[in-house]
Amino acid sequence: MTAHKQHNLSPVEKLVKVTFELDQSDWHDHATETMWAVVVAERTYVLRNVPFYVYGVSYADLVVAEQTGGENLFRRVYQRGGHSTYRIFLVDEEAEQEFESAWQPLASLGCTYERATDYLVAVDVPPESDIYGVYSALEKGLEAGAWDFEEGHCGHALS
């Protein structure tokens, strides 16, 4: 599928994991989420995943993490990467074909996605994408019964 995120890392980029603490009582029932990141300085990382559960961060954000117990624990966002994150929730197994056709407008706007499960899809919206067009396409997918969705983080400037 061409819509999946394919990252071209330079040979010198070494991926490490950054751990984000979550409220386990949320809908996802997870205590943490780990995301791949590239070390850019001591305690500073660029995120290389689209978050499935974390709110308030997106792909390419520069974050600060503290080494604790062998983990890089997220502490704060240092600089925004300009991306936005949405999550699509497929309603059932039959929604897969509806997803494919409803996805095409998002792909044409430059969006990519990563799948956590058969039902959970994390959508990356790059800075150059028309965020209003993306939101409209997400709403059309909702109206068509292809999915439900939520905003994880809006990194685009809104006018």
Short mmCIF file of N, CA and C in Angstrom, two decimals:
data_model
loop_
_atom_site.label_atom_id
_atom_site.label_comp_id
_atom_site.label_asym_id
_atom_site.label_seq_id
_atom_site.Cartn_x
_atom_site.Cartn_y
_atom_site.Cartn_z
N MET A 1 0.83 -1.17 0.00
CA MET A 1 0.00 0.00 0.00
C MET A 1 0.89 1.24 0.00
N THR A 2 0.70 2.13 -0.91
CA THR A 2 1.56 3.30 -1.02
C THR A 2 1.31 4.34 0.06
N ALA A 3 0.22 4.23 0.75
CA ALA A 3 -0.12 5.23 1.75
C ALA A 3 0.63 5.04 3.06
N HIS A 4 1.24 3.90 3.25
CA HIS A 4 2.00 3.68 4.48
C HIS A 4 3.21 4.60 4.51
N LYS A 5 3.58 5.01 5.69
CA LYS A 5 4.74 5.87 5.86
C LYS A 5 6.00 5.06 5.59
N GLN A 6 6.80 5.52 4.67
CA GLN A 6 8.09 4.92 4.39
C GLN A 6 9.14 5.99 4.67
N HIS A 7 9.92 5.81 5.70
CA HIS A 7 10.91 6.80 6.08
C HIS A 7 12.25 6.43 5.47
N ASN A 8 12.88 7.41 4.90
CA ASN A 8 14.22 7.22 4.37
C ASN A 8 15.20 7.82 5.36
N LEU A 9 15.74 6.96 6.20
CA LEU A 9 16.71 7.41 7.20
C LEU A 9 18.09 7.39 6.57
N SER A 10 18.89 8.38 6.93
CA SER A 10 20.26 8.35 6.45
C SER A 10 20.99 7.23 7.20
N PRO A 11 22.07 6.72 6.63
CA PRO A 11 22.78 5.61 7.29
C PRO A 11 23.31 5.95 8.68
N VAL A 12 23.45 7.26 8.99
CA VAL A 12 24.00 7.64 10.30
C VAL A 12 22.90 7.83 11.34
N GLU A 13 21.63 7.83 10.93
CA GLU A 13 20.54 8.00 11.89
C GLU A 13 20.31 6.69 12.64
N LYS A 14 20.46 6.76 13.95
CA LYS A 14 20.25 5.60 14.80
C LYS A 14 18.93 5.79 15.54
N LEU A 15 18.04 4.84 15.37
CA LEU A 15 16.74 4.92 16.02
C LEU A 15 16.82 4.40 17.45
N VAL A 16 16.18 5.13 18.35
CA VAL A 16 16.02 4.71 19.74
C VAL A 16 14.53 4.88 20.08
N LYS A 17 14.13 4.34 21.21
CA LYS A 17 12.74 4.48 21.62
C LYS A 17 12.60 5.55 22.69
N VAL A 18 11.54 6.35 22.56
CA VAL A 18 11.16 7.32 23.58
C VAL A 18 9.83 6.83 24.14
N THR A 19 9.73 6.77 25.46
CA THR A 19 8.54 6.27 26.14
C THR A 19 7.68 7.42 26.62
N PHE A 20 6.39 7.34 26.31
CA PHE A 20 5.41 8.32 26.75
C PHE A 20 4.49 7.65 27.75
N GLU A 21 4.32 8.26 28.90
CA GLU A 21 3.41 7.72 29.91
C GLU A 21 1.99 8.13 29.55
N LEU A 22 1.06 7.20 29.70
CA LEU A 22 -0.34 7.42 29.34
C LEU A 22 -1.24 7.19 30.54
N ASP A 23 -2.43 7.71 30.45
CA ASP A 23 -3.45 7.43 31.46
C ASP A 23 -4.08 6.09 31.10
N GLN A 24 -3.77 5.07 31.86
CA GLN A 24 -4.21 3.72 31.55
C GLN A 24 -5.73 3.57 31.58
N SER A 25 -6.42 4.51 32.21
CA SER A 25 -7.88 4.43 32.26
C SER A 25 -8.52 4.98 30.98
N ASP A 26 -7.72 5.53 30.06
CA ASP A 26 -8.25 6.00 28.78
C ASP A 26 -8.76 4.83 27.95
N TRP A 27 -9.34 5.11 26.82
CA TRP A 27 -9.96 4.12 25.94
C TRP A 27 -9.01 3.01 25.50
N HIS A 28 -7.72 3.27 25.48
CA HIS A 28 -6.75 2.32 24.93
C HIS A 28 -6.24 1.31 25.95
N ASP A 29 -6.36 1.59 27.23
CA ASP A 29 -5.94 0.68 28.30
C ASP A 29 -4.43 0.40 28.30
N HIS A 30 -3.62 1.35 27.86
CA HIS A 30 -2.16 1.20 27.86
C HIS A 30 -1.57 2.19 28.86
N ALA A 31 -0.52 1.77 29.56
CA ALA A 31 0.17 2.64 30.51
C ALA A 31 1.23 3.48 29.83
N THR A 32 1.79 2.98 28.71
CA THR A 32 2.83 3.71 27.98
C THR A 32 2.68 3.46 26.48
N GLU A 33 3.29 4.34 25.72
CA GLU A 33 3.48 4.13 24.29
C GLU A 33 4.93 4.48 23.99
N THR A 34 5.59 3.63 23.23
CA THR A 34 6.95 3.95 22.81
C THR A 34 6.92 4.34 21.34
N MET A 35 7.74 5.34 21.03
CA MET A 35 7.83 5.82 19.65
C MET A 35 9.30 5.83 19.24
N TRP A 36 9.55 5.49 17.99
CA TRP A 36 10.90 5.56 17.46
C TRP A 36 11.30 7.02 17.27
N ALA A 37 12.57 7.28 17.53
CA ALA A 37 13.09 8.65 17.40
C ALA A 37 14.57 8.58 17.05
N VAL A 38 15.06 9.69 16.54
CA VAL A 38 16.48 9.83 16.21
C VAL A 38 17.10 10.78 17.22
N VAL A 39 18.25 10.39 17.75
CA VAL A 39 18.98 11.24 18.69
C VAL A 39 19.60 12.39 17.91
N VAL A 40 19.33 13.63 18.34
CA VAL A 40 19.94 14.80 17.69
C VAL A 40 20.89 15.54 18.61
N ALA A 41 20.74 15.35 19.90
CA ALA A 41 21.62 15.94 20.91
C ALA A 41 21.34 15.18 22.21
N GLU A 42 22.12 15.48 23.23
CA GLU A 42 21.89 14.82 24.51
C GLU A 42 20.47 15.12 24.99
N ARG A 43 19.69 14.06 25.25
CA ARG A 43 18.31 14.15 25.74
C ARG A 43 17.32 14.75 24.74
N THR A 44 17.72 14.94 23.48
CA THR A 44 16.86 15.55 22.48
C THR A 44 16.70 14.62 21.29
N TYR A 45 15.44 14.42 20.86
CA TYR A 45 15.11 13.41 19.87
C TYR A 45 14.08 13.96 18.87
N VAL A 46 14.16 13.48 17.63
CA VAL A 46 13.14 13.79 16.62
C VAL A 46 12.28 12.54 16.45
N LEU A 47 10.97 12.70 16.64
CA LEU A 47 10.07 11.56 16.53
C LEU A 47 9.97 11.07 15.10
N ARG A 48 10.02 9.75 14.94
CA ARG A 48 9.96 9.11 13.62
C ARG A 48 8.78 8.16 13.49
N ASN A 49 7.80 8.30 14.38
CA ASN A 49 6.55 7.54 14.32
C ASN A 49 5.38 8.51 14.39
N VAL A 50 4.24 8.03 13.95
CA VAL A 50 2.98 8.73 14.19
C VAL A 50 2.40 8.10 15.44
N PRO A 51 2.06 8.89 16.46
CA PRO A 51 1.56 8.29 17.70
C PRO A 51 0.18 7.65 17.54
N PHE A 52 0.02 6.50 18.16
CA PHE A 52 -1.26 5.81 18.16
C PHE A 52 -2.14 6.25 19.33
N TYR A 53 -1.54 6.56 20.45
CA TYR A 53 -2.30 6.85 21.67
C TYR A 53 -1.96 8.20 22.30
N VAL A 54 -0.75 8.67 22.15
CA VAL A 54 -0.30 9.91 22.79
C VAL A 54 -0.99 11.11 22.14
N TYR A 55 -1.42 12.04 22.96
CA TYR A 55 -1.98 13.30 22.48
C TYR A 55 -0.91 14.38 22.59
N GLY A 56 -0.96 15.36 21.71
CA GLY A 56 -0.11 16.54 21.83
C GLY A 56 1.25 16.46 21.17
N VAL A 57 1.55 15.37 20.46
CA VAL A 57 2.79 15.27 19.70
C VAL A 57 2.49 14.69 18.32
N SER A 58 3.40 14.94 17.39
CA SER A 58 3.26 14.43 16.03
C SER A 58 4.61 14.02 15.48
N TYR A 59 4.57 13.31 14.38
CA TYR A 59 5.77 12.94 13.65
C TYR A 59 6.63 14.19 13.43
N ALA A 60 7.95 14.05 13.57
CA ALA A 60 8.95 15.10 13.34
C ALA A 60 9.05 16.14 14.45
N ASP A 61 8.26 16.00 15.53
CA ASP A 61 8.45 16.91 16.66
C ASP A 61 9.79 16.62 17.33
N LEU A 62 10.43 17.66 17.80
CA LEU A 62 11.68 17.55 18.55
C LEU A 62 11.29 17.52 20.03
N VAL A 63 11.67 16.44 20.71
CA VAL A 63 11.25 16.27 22.10
C VAL A 63 12.45 16.08 23.01
N VAL A 64 12.24 16.39 24.29
CA VAL A 64 13.24 16.18 25.32
C VAL A 64 12.79 14.98 26.15
N ALA A 65 13.71 14.07 26.40
CA ALA A 65 13.43 12.89 27.22
C ALA A 65 14.56 12.72 28.23
N GLU A 66 14.21 12.12 29.34
CA GLU A 66 15.17 11.89 30.42
C GLU A 66 15.42 10.39 30.56
N GLN A 67 16.67 10.01 30.62
CA GLN A 67 17.05 8.60 30.79
C GLN A 67 16.71 8.18 32.22
N THR A 68 15.78 7.25 32.36
CA THR A 68 15.35 6.76 33.67
C THR A 68 15.12 5.26 33.57
N GLY A 69 15.83 4.50 34.38
CA GLY A 69 15.63 3.06 34.41
C GLY A 69 15.82 2.39 33.06
N GLY A 70 16.75 2.89 32.26
CA GLY A 70 17.01 2.30 30.96
C GLY A 70 16.07 2.75 29.86
N GLU A 71 15.15 3.66 30.18
CA GLU A 71 14.20 4.17 29.19
C GLU A 71 14.42 5.66 28.99
N ASN A 72 14.10 6.13 27.80
CA ASN A 72 14.09 7.56 27.51
C ASN A 72 12.66 8.04 27.73
N LEU A 73 12.38 8.62 28.91
CA LEU A 73 11.04 9.05 29.25
C LEU A 73 10.79 10.47 28.75
N PHE A 74 9.73 10.62 27.96
CA PHE A 74 9.33 11.92 27.42
C PHE A 74 9.10 12.92 28.54
N ARG A 75 9.63 14.12 28.37
CA ARG A 75 9.41 15.20 29.34
C ARG A 75 8.67 16.38 28.75
N ARG A 76 9.03 16.76 27.50
CA ARG A 76 8.35 17.92 26.90
C ARG A 76 8.70 18.02 25.41
N VAL A 77 7.89 18.79 24.70
CA VAL A 77 8.18 19.11 23.30
C VAL A 77 9.11 20.31 23.31
N TYR A 78 10.19 20.19 22.58
CA TYR A 78 11.16 21.28 22.46
C TYR A 78 10.83 22.17 21.26
N GLN A 79 10.49 21.55 20.14
CA GLN A 79 10.16 22.30 18.93
C GLN A 79 9.21 21.45 18.09
N ARG A 80 8.21 22.10 17.51
CA ARG A 80 7.24 21.42 16.68
C ARG A 80 7.79 21.17 15.28
N GLY A 81 7.41 20.04 14.70
CA GLY A 81 7.83 19.69 13.35
C GLY A 81 6.84 20.13 12.29
N GLY A 82 5.68 20.66 12.70
CA GLY A 82 4.69 21.16 11.75
C GLY A 82 3.68 20.14 11.27
N HIS A 83 3.80 18.90 11.71
CA HIS A 83 2.86 17.84 11.31
C HIS A 83 1.66 17.82 12.24
N SER A 84 0.57 17.24 11.76
CA SER A 84 -0.62 16.99 12.58
C SER A 84 -0.88 15.49 12.61
N THR A 85 -1.60 15.06 13.65
CA THR A 85 -1.91 13.64 13.83
C THR A 85 -3.41 13.47 14.03
N TYR A 86 -3.97 12.52 13.28
CA TYR A 86 -5.36 12.11 13.47
C TYR A 86 -5.37 10.60 13.65
N ARG A 87 -6.41 10.11 14.30
CA ARG A 87 -6.57 8.68 14.47
C ARG A 87 -7.88 8.27 13.85
N ILE A 88 -7.82 7.22 13.05
CA ILE A 88 -9.02 6.66 12.43
C ILE A 88 -9.33 5.35 13.14
N PHE A 89 -10.60 5.17 13.47
CA PHE A 89 -11.08 3.94 14.10
C PHE A 89 -12.04 3.28 13.13
N LEU A 90 -11.66 2.13 12.59
CA LEU A 90 -12.54 1.39 11.70
C LEU A 90 -13.61 0.72 12.54
N VAL A 91 -14.83 0.76 12.05
CA VAL A 91 -15.96 0.30 12.87
C VAL A 91 -16.08 -1.22 12.93
N ASP A 92 -15.69 -1.91 11.86
CA ASP A 92 -15.76 -3.37 11.87
C ASP A 92 -14.91 -3.92 10.72
N GLU A 93 -14.88 -5.24 10.58
CA GLU A 93 -14.05 -5.86 9.55
C GLU A 93 -14.49 -5.48 8.14
N GLU A 94 -15.78 -5.27 7.93
CA GLU A 94 -16.28 -4.90 6.61
C GLU A 94 -15.84 -3.48 6.21
N ALA A 95 -15.41 -2.69 7.17
CA ALA A 95 -15.02 -1.30 6.89
C ALA A 95 -13.71 -1.20 6.12
N GLU A 96 -12.99 -2.29 5.98
CA GLU A 96 -11.69 -2.25 5.31
C GLU A 96 -11.80 -1.75 3.87
N GLN A 97 -12.76 -2.24 3.10
CA GLN A 97 -12.91 -1.78 1.72
C GLN A 97 -13.36 -0.32 1.69
N GLU A 98 -14.25 0.05 2.59
CA GLU A 98 -14.68 1.44 2.68
C GLU A 98 -13.49 2.33 3.04
N PHE A 99 -12.62 1.82 3.91
CA PHE A 99 -11.43 2.58 4.29
C PHE A 99 -10.58 2.86 3.07
N GLU A 100 -10.33 1.86 2.25
CA GLU A 100 -9.46 2.03 1.08
C GLU A 100 -9.98 3.11 0.15
N SER A 101 -11.26 3.12 -0.14
CA SER A 101 -11.78 4.14 -1.05
C SER A 101 -11.87 5.51 -0.37
N ALA A 102 -12.24 5.53 0.91
CA ALA A 102 -12.32 6.81 1.63
C ALA A 102 -10.94 7.39 1.90
N TRP A 103 -9.89 6.54 1.90
CA TRP A 103 -8.54 7.00 2.16
C TRP A 103 -7.96 7.80 0.99
N GLN A 104 -8.36 7.51 -0.22
CA GLN A 104 -7.75 8.11 -1.40
C GLN A 104 -7.68 9.65 -1.37
N PRO A 105 -8.74 10.36 -0.96
CA PRO A 105 -8.62 11.83 -0.88
C PRO A 105 -7.53 12.27 0.12
N LEU A 106 -7.36 11.53 1.20
CA LEU A 106 -6.32 11.87 2.18
C LEU A 106 -4.93 11.63 1.58
N ALA A 107 -4.78 10.53 0.87
CA ALA A 107 -3.50 10.24 0.21
C ALA A 107 -3.17 11.32 -0.81
N SER A 108 -4.17 11.79 -1.53
CA SER A 108 -3.92 12.83 -2.55
C SER A 108 -3.52 14.16 -1.90
N LEU A 109 -3.84 14.33 -0.63
CA LEU A 109 -3.44 15.54 0.11
C LEU A 109 -2.08 15.36 0.80
N GLY A 110 -1.44 14.21 0.58
CA GLY A 110 -0.10 13.99 1.12
C GLY A 110 -0.06 13.24 2.43
N CYS A 111 -1.20 12.80 2.93
CA CYS A 111 -1.25 12.07 4.20
C CYS A 111 -0.71 10.65 4.03
N THR A 112 -0.14 10.14 5.09
CA THR A 112 0.29 8.75 5.17
C THR A 112 -0.25 8.19 6.48
N TYR A 113 -0.13 6.87 6.63
CA TYR A 113 -0.63 6.28 7.86
C TYR A 113 0.20 5.10 8.31
N GLU A 114 0.04 4.79 9.59
CA GLU A 114 0.60 3.60 10.21
C GLU A 114 -0.54 2.90 10.91
N ARG A 115 -0.52 1.58 10.89
CA ARG A 115 -1.59 0.81 11.55
C ARG A 115 -1.09 0.21 12.86
N ALA A 116 -1.90 0.39 13.90
CA ALA A 116 -1.61 -0.24 15.18
C ALA A 116 -2.28 -1.60 15.25
N THR A 117 -3.52 -1.66 14.79
CA THR A 117 -4.32 -2.88 14.80
C THR A 117 -5.16 -2.89 13.53
N ASP A 118 -6.01 -3.89 13.40
CA ASP A 118 -6.93 -3.92 12.25
C ASP A 118 -7.90 -2.76 12.28
N TYR A 119 -8.12 -2.18 13.45
CA TYR A 119 -9.12 -1.14 13.61
C TYR A 119 -8.58 0.25 13.91
N LEU A 120 -7.31 0.37 14.27
CA LEU A 120 -6.73 1.65 14.66
C LEU A 120 -5.64 2.07 13.67
N VAL A 121 -5.83 3.25 13.09
CA VAL A 121 -4.91 3.79 12.09
C VAL A 121 -4.48 5.19 12.53
N ALA A 122 -3.17 5.42 12.59
CA ALA A 122 -2.64 6.74 12.93
C ALA A 122 -2.28 7.45 11.63
N VAL A 123 -2.79 8.66 11.46
CA VAL A 123 -2.62 9.42 10.22
C VAL A 123 -1.65 10.58 10.45
N ASP A 124 -0.65 10.66 9.58
CA ASP A 124 0.29 11.79 9.59
C ASP A 124 -0.11 12.77 8.50
N VAL A 125 -0.24 14.04 8.89
CA VAL A 125 -0.55 15.11 7.95
C VAL A 125 0.68 16.01 7.88
N PRO A 126 1.42 15.98 6.76
CA PRO A 126 2.63 16.78 6.67
C PRO A 126 2.33 18.29 6.63
N PRO A 127 3.31 19.11 6.96
CA PRO A 127 3.09 20.56 7.04
C PRO A 127 2.55 21.18 5.76
N GLU A 128 2.93 20.64 4.60
CA GLU A 128 2.51 21.23 3.33
C GLU A 128 1.09 20.85 2.93
N SER A 129 0.46 19.94 3.66
CA SER A 129 -0.91 19.52 3.35
C SER A 129 -1.92 20.57 3.78
N ASP A 130 -3.02 20.64 3.03
CA ASP A 130 -4.13 21.54 3.37
C ASP A 130 -4.92 20.92 4.51
N ILE A 131 -4.74 21.43 5.71
CA ILE A 131 -5.35 20.84 6.89
C ILE A 131 -6.88 20.89 6.82
N TYR A 132 -7.43 21.92 6.20
CA TYR A 132 -8.89 22.02 6.08
C TYR A 132 -9.43 20.97 5.11
N GLY A 133 -8.69 20.72 4.03
CA GLY A 133 -9.06 19.65 3.10
C GLY A 133 -8.96 18.29 3.76
N VAL A 134 -7.93 18.09 4.58
CA VAL A 134 -7.76 16.83 5.31
C VAL A 134 -8.93 16.61 6.25
N TYR A 135 -9.28 17.64 7.02
CA TYR A 135 -10.38 17.50 7.97
C TYR A 135 -11.69 17.20 7.24
N SER A 136 -11.90 17.86 6.12
CA SER A 136 -13.09 17.62 5.32
C SER A 136 -13.13 16.16 4.83
N ALA A 137 -12.00 15.63 4.37
CA ALA A 137 -11.93 14.24 3.92
C ALA A 137 -12.19 13.28 5.08
N LEU A 138 -11.67 13.60 6.26
CA LEU A 138 -11.93 12.77 7.44
C LEU A 138 -13.43 12.76 7.77
N GLU A 139 -14.06 13.93 7.70
CA GLU A 139 -15.50 14.01 7.96
C GLU A 139 -16.31 13.23 6.93
N LYS A 140 -15.89 13.28 5.66
CA LYS A 140 -16.59 12.52 4.62
C LYS A 140 -16.48 11.02 4.87
N GLY A 141 -15.31 10.56 5.32
CA GLY A 141 -15.17 9.15 5.67
C GLY A 141 -16.07 8.77 6.83
N LEU A 142 -16.22 9.67 7.78
CA LEU A 142 -17.13 9.45 8.91
C LEU A 142 -18.57 9.35 8.42
N GLU A 143 -18.97 10.31 7.59
CA GLU A 143 -20.35 10.33 7.06
C GLU A 143 -20.64 9.10 6.21
N ALA A 144 -19.63 8.57 5.51
CA ALA A 144 -19.81 7.39 4.67
C ALA A 144 -19.82 6.10 5.48
N GLY A 145 -19.54 6.18 6.77
CA GLY A 145 -19.52 5.00 7.62
C GLY A 145 -18.23 4.21 7.54
N ALA A 146 -17.20 4.80 6.93
CA ALA A 146 -15.92 4.10 6.80
C ALA A 146 -15.16 4.08 8.11
N TRP A 147 -15.34 5.11 8.93
CA TRP A 147 -14.56 5.22 10.17
C TRP A 147 -15.14 6.26 11.11
N ASP A 148 -14.61 6.24 12.30
CA ASP A 148 -14.73 7.33 13.25
C ASP A 148 -13.32 7.89 13.34
N PHE A 149 -13.16 9.11 13.84
CA PHE A 149 -11.81 9.66 13.95
C PHE A 149 -11.72 10.65 15.09
N GLU A 150 -10.47 10.92 15.49
CA GLU A 150 -10.20 11.94 16.50
C GLU A 150 -8.90 12.65 16.14
N GLU A 151 -8.74 13.82 16.71
CA GLU A 151 -7.50 14.58 16.53
C GLU A 151 -6.56 14.25 17.68
N GLY A 152 -5.33 13.86 17.34
CA GLY A 152 -4.31 13.62 18.35
C GLY A 152 -3.50 14.88 18.63
N HIS A 153 -3.26 15.65 17.56
CA HIS A 153 -2.51 16.90 17.68
C HIS A 153 -2.62 17.66 16.37
N CYS A 154 -2.91 18.94 16.44
CA CYS A 154 -2.90 19.78 15.25
C CYS A 154 -1.67 20.68 15.30
N GLY A 155 -0.75 20.42 14.39
CA GLY A 155 0.48 21.21 14.32
C GLY A 155 0.43 22.25 13.22
N HIS A 156 -0.66 22.31 12.48
CA HIS A 156 -0.80 23.28 11.40
C HIS A 156 -1.29 24.62 11.96
N ALA A 157 -0.85 25.69 11.33
CA ALA A 157 -1.35 27.01 11.68
C ALA A 157 -2.79 27.12 11.16
N LEU A 158 -3.68 27.54 11.99
CA LEU A 158 -5.09 27.68 11.58
C LEU A 158 -5.43 29.15 11.39
N SER A 159 -6.20 29.41 10.36
CA SER A 159 -6.57 30.82 10.11
C SER A 159 -8.04 31.03 10.29
#
